[in-house]
mmCIF file of C-alpha atoms and ligand atoms in Angstrom:
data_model
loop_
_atom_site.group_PDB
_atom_site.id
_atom_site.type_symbol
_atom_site.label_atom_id
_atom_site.label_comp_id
_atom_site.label_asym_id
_atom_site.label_seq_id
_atom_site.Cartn_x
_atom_site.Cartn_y
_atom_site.Cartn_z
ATOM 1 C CA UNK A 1 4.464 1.901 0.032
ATOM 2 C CA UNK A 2 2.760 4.109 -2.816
ATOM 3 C CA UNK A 3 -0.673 2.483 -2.838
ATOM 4 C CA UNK A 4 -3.549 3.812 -4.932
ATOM 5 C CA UNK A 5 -6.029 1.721 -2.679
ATOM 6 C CA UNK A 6 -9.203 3.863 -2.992
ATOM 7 C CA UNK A 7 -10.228 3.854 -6.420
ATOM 8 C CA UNK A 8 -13.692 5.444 -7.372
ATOM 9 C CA UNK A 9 -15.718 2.025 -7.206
ATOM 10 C CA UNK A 10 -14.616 1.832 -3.318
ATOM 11 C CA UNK A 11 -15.633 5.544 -2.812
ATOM 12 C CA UNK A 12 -19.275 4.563 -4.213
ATOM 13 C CA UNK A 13 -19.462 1.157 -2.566
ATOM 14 C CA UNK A 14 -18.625 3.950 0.883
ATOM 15 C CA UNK A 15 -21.521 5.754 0.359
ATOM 16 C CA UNK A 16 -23.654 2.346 -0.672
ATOM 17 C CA UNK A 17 -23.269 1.740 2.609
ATOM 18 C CA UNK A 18 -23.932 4.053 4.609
ATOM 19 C CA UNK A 19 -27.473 4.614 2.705
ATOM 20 C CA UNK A 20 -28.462 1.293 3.238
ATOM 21 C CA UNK A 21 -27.222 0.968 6.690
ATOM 22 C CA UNK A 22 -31.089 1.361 8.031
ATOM 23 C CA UNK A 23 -32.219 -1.199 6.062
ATOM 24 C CA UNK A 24 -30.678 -4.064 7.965
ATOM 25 C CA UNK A 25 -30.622 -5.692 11.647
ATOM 26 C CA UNK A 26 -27.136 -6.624 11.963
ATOM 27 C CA UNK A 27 -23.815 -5.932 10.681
ATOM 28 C CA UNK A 28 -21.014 -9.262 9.850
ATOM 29 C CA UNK A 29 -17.764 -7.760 9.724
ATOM 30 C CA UNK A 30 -15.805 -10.278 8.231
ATOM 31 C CA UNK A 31 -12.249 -10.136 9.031
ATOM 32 C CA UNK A 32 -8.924 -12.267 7.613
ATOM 33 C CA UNK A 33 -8.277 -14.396 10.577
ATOM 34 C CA UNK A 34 -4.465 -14.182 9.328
ATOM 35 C CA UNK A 35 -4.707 -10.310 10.422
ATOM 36 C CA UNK A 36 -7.926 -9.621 11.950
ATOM 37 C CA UNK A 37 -5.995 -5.954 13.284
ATOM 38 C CA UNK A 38 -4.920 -5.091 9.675
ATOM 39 C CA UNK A 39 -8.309 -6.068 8.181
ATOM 40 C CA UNK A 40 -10.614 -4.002 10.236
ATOM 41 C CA UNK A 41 -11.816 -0.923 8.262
ATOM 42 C CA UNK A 42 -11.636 1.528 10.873
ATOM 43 C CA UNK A 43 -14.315 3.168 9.040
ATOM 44 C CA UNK A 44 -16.404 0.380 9.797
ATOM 45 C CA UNK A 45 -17.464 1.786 13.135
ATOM 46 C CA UNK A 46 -18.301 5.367 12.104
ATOM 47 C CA UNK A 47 -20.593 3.975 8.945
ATOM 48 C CA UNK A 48 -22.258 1.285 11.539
ATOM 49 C CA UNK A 49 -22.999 3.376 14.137
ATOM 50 C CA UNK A 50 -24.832 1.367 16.532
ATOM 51 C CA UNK A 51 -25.725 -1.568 14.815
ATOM 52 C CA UNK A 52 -25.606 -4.721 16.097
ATOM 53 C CA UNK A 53 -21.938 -6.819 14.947
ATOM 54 C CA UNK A 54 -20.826 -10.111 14.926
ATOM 55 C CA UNK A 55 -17.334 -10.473 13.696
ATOM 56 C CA UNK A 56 -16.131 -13.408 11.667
ATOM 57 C CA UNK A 57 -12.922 -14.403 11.231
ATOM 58 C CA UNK A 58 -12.985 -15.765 7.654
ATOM 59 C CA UNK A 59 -10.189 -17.882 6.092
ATOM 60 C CA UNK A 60 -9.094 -19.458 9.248
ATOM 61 C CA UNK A 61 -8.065 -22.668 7.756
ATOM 62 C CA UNK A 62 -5.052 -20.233 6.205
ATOM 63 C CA UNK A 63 -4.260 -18.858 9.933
ATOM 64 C CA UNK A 64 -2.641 -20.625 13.073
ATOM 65 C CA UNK A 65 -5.478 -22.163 15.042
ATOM 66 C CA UNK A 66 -3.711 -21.332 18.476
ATOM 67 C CA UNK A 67 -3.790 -17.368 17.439
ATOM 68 C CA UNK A 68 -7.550 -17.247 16.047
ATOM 69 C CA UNK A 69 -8.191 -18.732 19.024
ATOM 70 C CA UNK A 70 -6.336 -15.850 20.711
ATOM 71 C CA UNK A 71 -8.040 -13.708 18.798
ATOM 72 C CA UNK A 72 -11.979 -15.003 19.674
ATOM 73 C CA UNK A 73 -11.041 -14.614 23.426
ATOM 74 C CA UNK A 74 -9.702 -11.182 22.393
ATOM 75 C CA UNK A 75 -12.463 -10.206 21.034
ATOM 76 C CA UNK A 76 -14.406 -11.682 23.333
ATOM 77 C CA UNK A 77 -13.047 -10.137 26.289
ATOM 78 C CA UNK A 78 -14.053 -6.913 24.638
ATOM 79 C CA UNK A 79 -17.889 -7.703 24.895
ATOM 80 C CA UNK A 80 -17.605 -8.120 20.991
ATOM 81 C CA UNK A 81 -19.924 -11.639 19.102
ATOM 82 C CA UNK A 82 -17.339 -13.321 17.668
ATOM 83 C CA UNK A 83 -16.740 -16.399 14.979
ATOM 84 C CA UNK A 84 -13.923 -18.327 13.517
ATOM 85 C CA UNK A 85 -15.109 -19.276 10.325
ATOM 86 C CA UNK A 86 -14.021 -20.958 6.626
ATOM 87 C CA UNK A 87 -16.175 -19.980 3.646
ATOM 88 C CA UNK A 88 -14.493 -23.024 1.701
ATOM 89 C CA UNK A 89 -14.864 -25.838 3.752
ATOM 90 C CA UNK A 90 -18.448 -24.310 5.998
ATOM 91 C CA UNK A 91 -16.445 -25.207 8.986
ATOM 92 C CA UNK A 92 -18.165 -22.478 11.608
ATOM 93 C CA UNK A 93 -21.391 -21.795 9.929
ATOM 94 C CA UNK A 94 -23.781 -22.902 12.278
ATOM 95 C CA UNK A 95 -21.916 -20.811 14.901
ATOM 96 C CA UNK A 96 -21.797 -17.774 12.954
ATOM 97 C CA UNK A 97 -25.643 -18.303 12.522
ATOM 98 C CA UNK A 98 -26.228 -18.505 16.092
ATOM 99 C CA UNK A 99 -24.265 -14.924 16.702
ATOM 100 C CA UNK A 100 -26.233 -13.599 13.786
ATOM 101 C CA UNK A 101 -29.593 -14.474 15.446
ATOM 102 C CA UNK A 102 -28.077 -13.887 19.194
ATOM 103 C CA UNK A 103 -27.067 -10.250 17.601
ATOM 104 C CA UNK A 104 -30.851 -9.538 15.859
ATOM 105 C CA UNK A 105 -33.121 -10.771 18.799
ATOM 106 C CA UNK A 106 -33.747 -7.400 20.158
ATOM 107 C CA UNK A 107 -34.570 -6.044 17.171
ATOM 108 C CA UNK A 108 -36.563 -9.403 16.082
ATOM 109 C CA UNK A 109 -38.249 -9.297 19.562
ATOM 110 C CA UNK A 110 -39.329 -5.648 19.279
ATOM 111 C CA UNK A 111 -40.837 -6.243 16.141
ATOM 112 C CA UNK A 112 -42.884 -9.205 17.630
ATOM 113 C CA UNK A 113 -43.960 -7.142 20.506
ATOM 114 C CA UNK A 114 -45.204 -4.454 17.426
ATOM 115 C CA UNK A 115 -47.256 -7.559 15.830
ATOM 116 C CA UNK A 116 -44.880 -8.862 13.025
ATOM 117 C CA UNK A 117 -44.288 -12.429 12.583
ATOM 118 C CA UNK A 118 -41.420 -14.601 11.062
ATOM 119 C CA UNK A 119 -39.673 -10.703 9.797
ATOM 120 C CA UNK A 120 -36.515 -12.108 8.396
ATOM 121 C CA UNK A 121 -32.959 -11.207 10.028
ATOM 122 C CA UNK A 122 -31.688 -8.546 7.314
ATOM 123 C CA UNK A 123 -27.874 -8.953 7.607
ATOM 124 C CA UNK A 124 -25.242 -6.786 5.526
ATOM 125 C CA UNK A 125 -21.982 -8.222 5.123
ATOM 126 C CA UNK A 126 -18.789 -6.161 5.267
ATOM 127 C CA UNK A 127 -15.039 -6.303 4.675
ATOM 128 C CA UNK A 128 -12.281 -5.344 2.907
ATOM 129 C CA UNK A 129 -11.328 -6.702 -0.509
ATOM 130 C CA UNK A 130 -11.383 -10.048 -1.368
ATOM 131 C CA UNK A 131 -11.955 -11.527 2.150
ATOM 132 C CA UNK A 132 -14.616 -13.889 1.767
ATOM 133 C CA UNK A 133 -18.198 -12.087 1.335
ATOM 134 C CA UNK A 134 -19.450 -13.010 -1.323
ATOM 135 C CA UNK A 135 -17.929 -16.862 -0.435
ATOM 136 C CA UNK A 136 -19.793 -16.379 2.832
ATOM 137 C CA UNK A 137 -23.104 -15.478 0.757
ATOM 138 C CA UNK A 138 -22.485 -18.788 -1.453
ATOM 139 C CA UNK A 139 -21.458 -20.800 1.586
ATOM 140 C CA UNK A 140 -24.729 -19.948 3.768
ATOM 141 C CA UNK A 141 -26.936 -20.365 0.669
ATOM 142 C CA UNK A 142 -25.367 -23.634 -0.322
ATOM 143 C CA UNK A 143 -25.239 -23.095 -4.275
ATOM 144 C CA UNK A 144 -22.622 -20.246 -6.109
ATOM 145 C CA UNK A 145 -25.110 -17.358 -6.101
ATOM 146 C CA UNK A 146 -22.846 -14.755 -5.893
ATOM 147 C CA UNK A 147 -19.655 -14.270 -8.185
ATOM 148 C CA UNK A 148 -16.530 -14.989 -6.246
ATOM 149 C CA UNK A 149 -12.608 -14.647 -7.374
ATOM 150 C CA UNK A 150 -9.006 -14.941 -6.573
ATOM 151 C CA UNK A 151 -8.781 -11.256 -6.804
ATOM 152 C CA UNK A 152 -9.925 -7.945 -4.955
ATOM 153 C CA UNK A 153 -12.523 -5.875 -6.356
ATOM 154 C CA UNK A 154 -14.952 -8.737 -7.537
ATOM 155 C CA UNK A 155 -18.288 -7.774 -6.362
ATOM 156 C CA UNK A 156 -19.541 -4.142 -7.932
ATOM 157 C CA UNK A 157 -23.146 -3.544 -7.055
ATOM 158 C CA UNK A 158 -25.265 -4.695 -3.835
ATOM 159 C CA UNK A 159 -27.119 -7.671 -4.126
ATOM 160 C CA UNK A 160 -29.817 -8.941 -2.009
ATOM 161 C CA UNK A 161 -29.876 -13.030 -1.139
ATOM 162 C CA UNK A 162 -32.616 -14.841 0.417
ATOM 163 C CA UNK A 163 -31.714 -17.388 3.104
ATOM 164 C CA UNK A 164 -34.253 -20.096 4.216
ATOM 165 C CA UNK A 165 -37.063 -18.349 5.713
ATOM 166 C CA UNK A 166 -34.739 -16.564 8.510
ATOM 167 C CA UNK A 167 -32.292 -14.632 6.284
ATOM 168 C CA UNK A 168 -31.654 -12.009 4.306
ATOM 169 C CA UNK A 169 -28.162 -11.210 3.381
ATOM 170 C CA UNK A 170 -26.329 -8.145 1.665
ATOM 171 C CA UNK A 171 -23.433 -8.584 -0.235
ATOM 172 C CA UNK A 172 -21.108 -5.710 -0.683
ATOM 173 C CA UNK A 173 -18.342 -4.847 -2.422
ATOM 174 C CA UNK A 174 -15.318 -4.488 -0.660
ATOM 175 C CA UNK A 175 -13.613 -1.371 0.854
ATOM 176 C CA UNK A 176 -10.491 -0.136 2.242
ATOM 177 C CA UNK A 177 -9.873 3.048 3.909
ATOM 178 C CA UNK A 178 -8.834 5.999 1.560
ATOM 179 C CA UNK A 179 -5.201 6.466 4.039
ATOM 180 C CA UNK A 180 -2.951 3.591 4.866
ATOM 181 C CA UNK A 181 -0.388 5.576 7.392
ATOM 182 C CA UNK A 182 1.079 2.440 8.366
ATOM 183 C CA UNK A 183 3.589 0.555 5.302
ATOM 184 C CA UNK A 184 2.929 -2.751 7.848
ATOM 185 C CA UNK A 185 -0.438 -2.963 7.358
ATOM 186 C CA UNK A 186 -0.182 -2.305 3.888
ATOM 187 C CA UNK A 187 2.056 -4.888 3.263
ATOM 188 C CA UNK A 188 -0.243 -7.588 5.152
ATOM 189 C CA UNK A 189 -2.944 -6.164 2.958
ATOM 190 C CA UNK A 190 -0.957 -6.378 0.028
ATOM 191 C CA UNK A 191 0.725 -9.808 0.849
ATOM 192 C CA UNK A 192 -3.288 -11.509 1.512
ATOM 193 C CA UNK A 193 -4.403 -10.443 -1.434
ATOM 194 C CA UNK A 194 -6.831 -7.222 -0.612
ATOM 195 C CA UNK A 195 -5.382 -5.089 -2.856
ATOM 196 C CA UNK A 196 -5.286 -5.261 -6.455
ATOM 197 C CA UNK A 197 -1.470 -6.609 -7.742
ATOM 198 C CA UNK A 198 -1.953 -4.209 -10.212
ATOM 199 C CA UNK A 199 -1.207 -0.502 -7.671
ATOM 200 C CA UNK A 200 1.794 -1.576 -5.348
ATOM 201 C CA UNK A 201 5.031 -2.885 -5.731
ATOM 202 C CA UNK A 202 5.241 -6.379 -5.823
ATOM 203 C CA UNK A 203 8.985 -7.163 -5.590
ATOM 204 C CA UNK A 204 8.973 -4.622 -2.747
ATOM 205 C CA UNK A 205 6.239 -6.666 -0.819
ATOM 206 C CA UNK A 206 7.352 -10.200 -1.888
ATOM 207 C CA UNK A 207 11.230 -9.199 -0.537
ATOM 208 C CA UNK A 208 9.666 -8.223 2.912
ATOM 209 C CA UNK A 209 7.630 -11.272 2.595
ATOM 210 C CA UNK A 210 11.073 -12.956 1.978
ATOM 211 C CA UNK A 211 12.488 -11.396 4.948
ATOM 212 C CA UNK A 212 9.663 -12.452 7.400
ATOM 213 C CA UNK A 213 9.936 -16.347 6.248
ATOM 214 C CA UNK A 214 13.759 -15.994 7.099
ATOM 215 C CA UNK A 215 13.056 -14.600 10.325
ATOM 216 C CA UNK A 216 10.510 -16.408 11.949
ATOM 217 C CA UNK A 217 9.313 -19.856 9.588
ATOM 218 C CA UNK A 218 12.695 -20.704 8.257
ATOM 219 C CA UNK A 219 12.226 -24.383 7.933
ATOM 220 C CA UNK A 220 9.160 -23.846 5.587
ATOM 221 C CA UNK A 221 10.986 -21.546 3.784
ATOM 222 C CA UNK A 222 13.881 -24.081 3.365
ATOM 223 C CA UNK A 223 12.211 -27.126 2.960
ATOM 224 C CA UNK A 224 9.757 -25.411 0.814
ATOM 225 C CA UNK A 225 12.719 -24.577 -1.581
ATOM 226 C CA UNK A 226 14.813 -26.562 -0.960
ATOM 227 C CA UNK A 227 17.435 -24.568 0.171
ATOM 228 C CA UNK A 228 20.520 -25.442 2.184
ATOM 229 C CA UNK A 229 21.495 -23.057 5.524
ATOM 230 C CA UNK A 230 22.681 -21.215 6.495
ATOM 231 C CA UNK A 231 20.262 -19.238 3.639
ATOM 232 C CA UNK A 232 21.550 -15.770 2.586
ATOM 233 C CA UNK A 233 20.462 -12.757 5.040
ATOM 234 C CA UNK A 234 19.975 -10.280 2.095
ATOM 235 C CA UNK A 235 16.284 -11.082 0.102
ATOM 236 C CA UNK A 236 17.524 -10.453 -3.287
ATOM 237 C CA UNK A 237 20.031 -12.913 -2.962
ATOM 238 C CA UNK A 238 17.398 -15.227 -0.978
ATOM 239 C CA UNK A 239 15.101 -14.454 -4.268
ATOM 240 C CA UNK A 240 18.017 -15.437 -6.557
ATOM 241 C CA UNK A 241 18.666 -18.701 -5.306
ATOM 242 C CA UNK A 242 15.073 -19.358 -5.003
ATOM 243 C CA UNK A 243 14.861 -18.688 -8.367
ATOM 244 C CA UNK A 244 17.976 -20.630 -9.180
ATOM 245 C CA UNK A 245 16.442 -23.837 -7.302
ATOM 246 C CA UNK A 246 12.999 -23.193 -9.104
ATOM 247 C CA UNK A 247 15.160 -23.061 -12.824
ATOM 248 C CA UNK A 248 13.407 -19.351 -13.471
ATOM 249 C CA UNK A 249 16.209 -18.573 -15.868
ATOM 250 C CA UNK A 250 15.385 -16.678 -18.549
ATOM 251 C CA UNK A 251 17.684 -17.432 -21.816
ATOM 252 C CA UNK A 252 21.230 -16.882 -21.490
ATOM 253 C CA UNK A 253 21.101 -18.286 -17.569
ATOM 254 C CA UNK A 254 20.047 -14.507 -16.594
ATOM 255 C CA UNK A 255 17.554 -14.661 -13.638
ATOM 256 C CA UNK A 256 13.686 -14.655 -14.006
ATOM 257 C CA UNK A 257 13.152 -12.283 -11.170
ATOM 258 C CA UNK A 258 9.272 -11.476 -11.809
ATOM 259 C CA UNK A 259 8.491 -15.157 -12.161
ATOM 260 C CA UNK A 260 10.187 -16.150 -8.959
ATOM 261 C CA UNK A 261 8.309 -13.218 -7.046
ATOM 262 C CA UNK A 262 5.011 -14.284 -8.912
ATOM 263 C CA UNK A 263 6.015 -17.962 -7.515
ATOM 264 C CA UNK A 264 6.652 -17.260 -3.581
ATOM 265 C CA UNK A 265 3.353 -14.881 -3.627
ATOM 266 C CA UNK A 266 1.132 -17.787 -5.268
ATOM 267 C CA UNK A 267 2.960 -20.069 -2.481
ATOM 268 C CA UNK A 268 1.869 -18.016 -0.049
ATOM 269 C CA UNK A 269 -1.650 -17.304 -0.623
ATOM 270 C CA UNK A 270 -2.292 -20.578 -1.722
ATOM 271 C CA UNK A 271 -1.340 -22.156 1.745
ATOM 272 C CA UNK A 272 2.271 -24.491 0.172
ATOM 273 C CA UNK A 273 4.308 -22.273 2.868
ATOM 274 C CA UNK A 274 2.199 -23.305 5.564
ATOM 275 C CA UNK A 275 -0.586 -21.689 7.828
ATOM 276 C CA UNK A 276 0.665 -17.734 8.909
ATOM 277 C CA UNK A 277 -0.880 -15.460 11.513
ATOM 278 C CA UNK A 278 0.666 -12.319 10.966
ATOM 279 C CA UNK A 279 -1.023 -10.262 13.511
ATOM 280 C CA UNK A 280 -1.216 -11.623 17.079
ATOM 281 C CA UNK A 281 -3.570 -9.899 19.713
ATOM 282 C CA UNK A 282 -1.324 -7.122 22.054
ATOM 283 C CA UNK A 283 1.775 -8.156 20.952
ATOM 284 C CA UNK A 284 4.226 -6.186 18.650
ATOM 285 C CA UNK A 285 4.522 -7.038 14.679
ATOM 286 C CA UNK A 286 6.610 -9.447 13.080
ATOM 287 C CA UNK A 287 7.879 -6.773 10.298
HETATM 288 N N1 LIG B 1 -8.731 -20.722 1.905
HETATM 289 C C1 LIG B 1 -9.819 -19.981 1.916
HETATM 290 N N2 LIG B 1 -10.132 -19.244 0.823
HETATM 291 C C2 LIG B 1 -11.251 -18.497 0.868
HETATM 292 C C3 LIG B 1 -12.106 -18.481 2.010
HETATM 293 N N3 LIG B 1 -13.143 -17.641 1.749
HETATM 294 C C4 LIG B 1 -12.944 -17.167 0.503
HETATM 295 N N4 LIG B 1 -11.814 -17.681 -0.032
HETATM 296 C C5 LIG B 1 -11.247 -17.366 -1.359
HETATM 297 O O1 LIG B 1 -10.930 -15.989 -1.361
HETATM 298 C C6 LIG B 1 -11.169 -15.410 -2.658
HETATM 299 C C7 LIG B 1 -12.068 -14.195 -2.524
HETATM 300 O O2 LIG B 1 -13.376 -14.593 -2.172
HETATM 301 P P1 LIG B 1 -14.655 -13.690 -2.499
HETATM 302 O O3 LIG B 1 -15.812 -14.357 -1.817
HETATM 303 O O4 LIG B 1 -14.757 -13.356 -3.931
HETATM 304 O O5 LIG B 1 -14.262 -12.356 -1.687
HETATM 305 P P2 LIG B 1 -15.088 -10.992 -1.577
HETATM 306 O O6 LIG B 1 -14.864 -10.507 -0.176
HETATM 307 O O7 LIG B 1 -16.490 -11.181 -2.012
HETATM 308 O O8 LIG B 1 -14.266 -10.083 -2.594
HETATM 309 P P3 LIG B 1 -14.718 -8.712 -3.360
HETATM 310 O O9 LIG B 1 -16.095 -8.935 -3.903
HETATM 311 O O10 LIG B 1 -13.679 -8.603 -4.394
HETATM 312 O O11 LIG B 1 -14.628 -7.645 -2.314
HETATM 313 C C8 LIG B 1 -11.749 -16.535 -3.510
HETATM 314 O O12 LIG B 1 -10.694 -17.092 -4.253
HETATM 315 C C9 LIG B 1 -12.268 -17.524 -2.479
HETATM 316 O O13 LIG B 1 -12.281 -18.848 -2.965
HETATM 317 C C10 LIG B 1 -11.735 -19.290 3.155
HETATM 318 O O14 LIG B 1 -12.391 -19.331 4.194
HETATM 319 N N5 LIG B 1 -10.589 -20.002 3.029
HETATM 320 MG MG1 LIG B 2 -17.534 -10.254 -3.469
#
């Protein structure tokens, strides 16, 4: 897939970063619990260094709760702090606090040894596009402090937010790495919504997205549609009578192809096809 993922706002959110990396205690990586492996910047752990790191798995009301929690023991096993969390409804919150504070004590304690009281926990928030930070932010605060949208790319500069008398929280703009070698992880990306609708090809993802319903979920896929089986094998012609069922006809009966893709997309990130985990700890992909 021809992606121009790394435009020059993500290049100088990069080097943001990595300047203000000192400033803080610990690092939340927050990951989309529908493909934590496919969300992880893998330049995440160069720009962190050594940094303390809790990793929260944001959106998990969208994911299968049996894989998230596959995915906490994964993670756990690893030796990694680990959350399942949901900006929208706070479900997780107090547990993600705990790992923040579990993650900062050495650095907390050191600094009482040294004299220094009540030093709030400076915590920088990271993650790719449109995965929840700045939701997070507004969700620990408990008021909309920080702009959030539907779409990648909201947040622009850092911001600073004070937390109760414990906190201090960075919000960043998101970034993706500047090469995506692998078209499967830039579809996930594509399909949840981290990159901007604007630099890949829609149909192209929405037909794979087609394909992967068939496959594995076709009962949401059919009842969703209502569509009788057997359901055709080829996309287009799954697309077509999607479109057909949905009345996207544009005039003259001719099919309203871009409105039907625009429709199972919306479906899909707004949760009507169900809950989706589309990457599952150590076992191979489902496209
Ligand atoms: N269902 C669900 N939606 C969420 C959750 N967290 C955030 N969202 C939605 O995801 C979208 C993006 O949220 P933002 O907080 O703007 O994401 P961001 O990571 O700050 O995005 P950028 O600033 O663009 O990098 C918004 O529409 C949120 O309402 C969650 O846990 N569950
Ligand atoms: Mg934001």
């Amino acid at each position: 897939m021809d992606i121009n993922w790394f435009p020059g706002h993500m290049a100088k959110a990069q080097r943001m970063i990595v300047k203000d990396i000192h400033l803080v205690d610990v690092i939340v990586e927050l990951l989309d619990a529908r493909i934590p492996a496919s969300s992880s910047n893998p330049m995440i752990s160069d720009m962190i260094q050594s940094k303390p790191k809790v990793i929260a798995l944001n959106k998990s009301d969208m994911a299968e709760t049996e894989i998230t929690q596959k995915w906490l023991k994964f993670y756990r096993q690893q030796g990694q702090l680990v959350v399942a969390f949901d900006a929208i409804s706070g479900r997780g919150i107090k547990d993600l606090v705990n790992q923040i504070e579990v993650a900062a004590r050495p650095k907390i304690q050191a600094a009482q040894a040294k004299g220094i009281k009540n030093r709030p926990i400076r915590v920088m928030i990271l993650g790719i596009p449109n995965v929840g930070k700045s939701s997070l932010i507004n969700r620990l605060k408990g008021s909309a402090t920080v702009r959030t949208a539907d779409k990648p790319g909201v947040t622009r500069g850092k911001q600073w937010i004070k937390i109760g008398k414990n906190l201090e929280l960075l919000d960043t703009p998101g970034v993706l790495w500047p090469k995506l070698d692998s078209a499967e992880v830039a579809f996930k990306l594509a399909v949840t919504g981290a990159i901007n609708d604007d630099v890949y090809d829609v149909e192209k993802v929405v037909l794979t997205l087609l394909t992967l319903l068939r496959d594995n979920y076709h009962e949401r896929l059919t009842v969703r549609y209502g569509l009788e089986s057997p359901i055709p094998e080829d996309s287009e012609e799954l697309l077509k009578k999607i479109a057909l069922k949905r009345g996207c006809l544009r005039a003259g009966g001719i099919i309203d192809s871009e409105k039907t893709i625009r429709i199972v997309l919306s479906d899909f990130r707004l949760g009507k096809l169900g809950r989706f985990s589309l990457d599952i700890p150590e076992q191979d992909s489902l496209v």
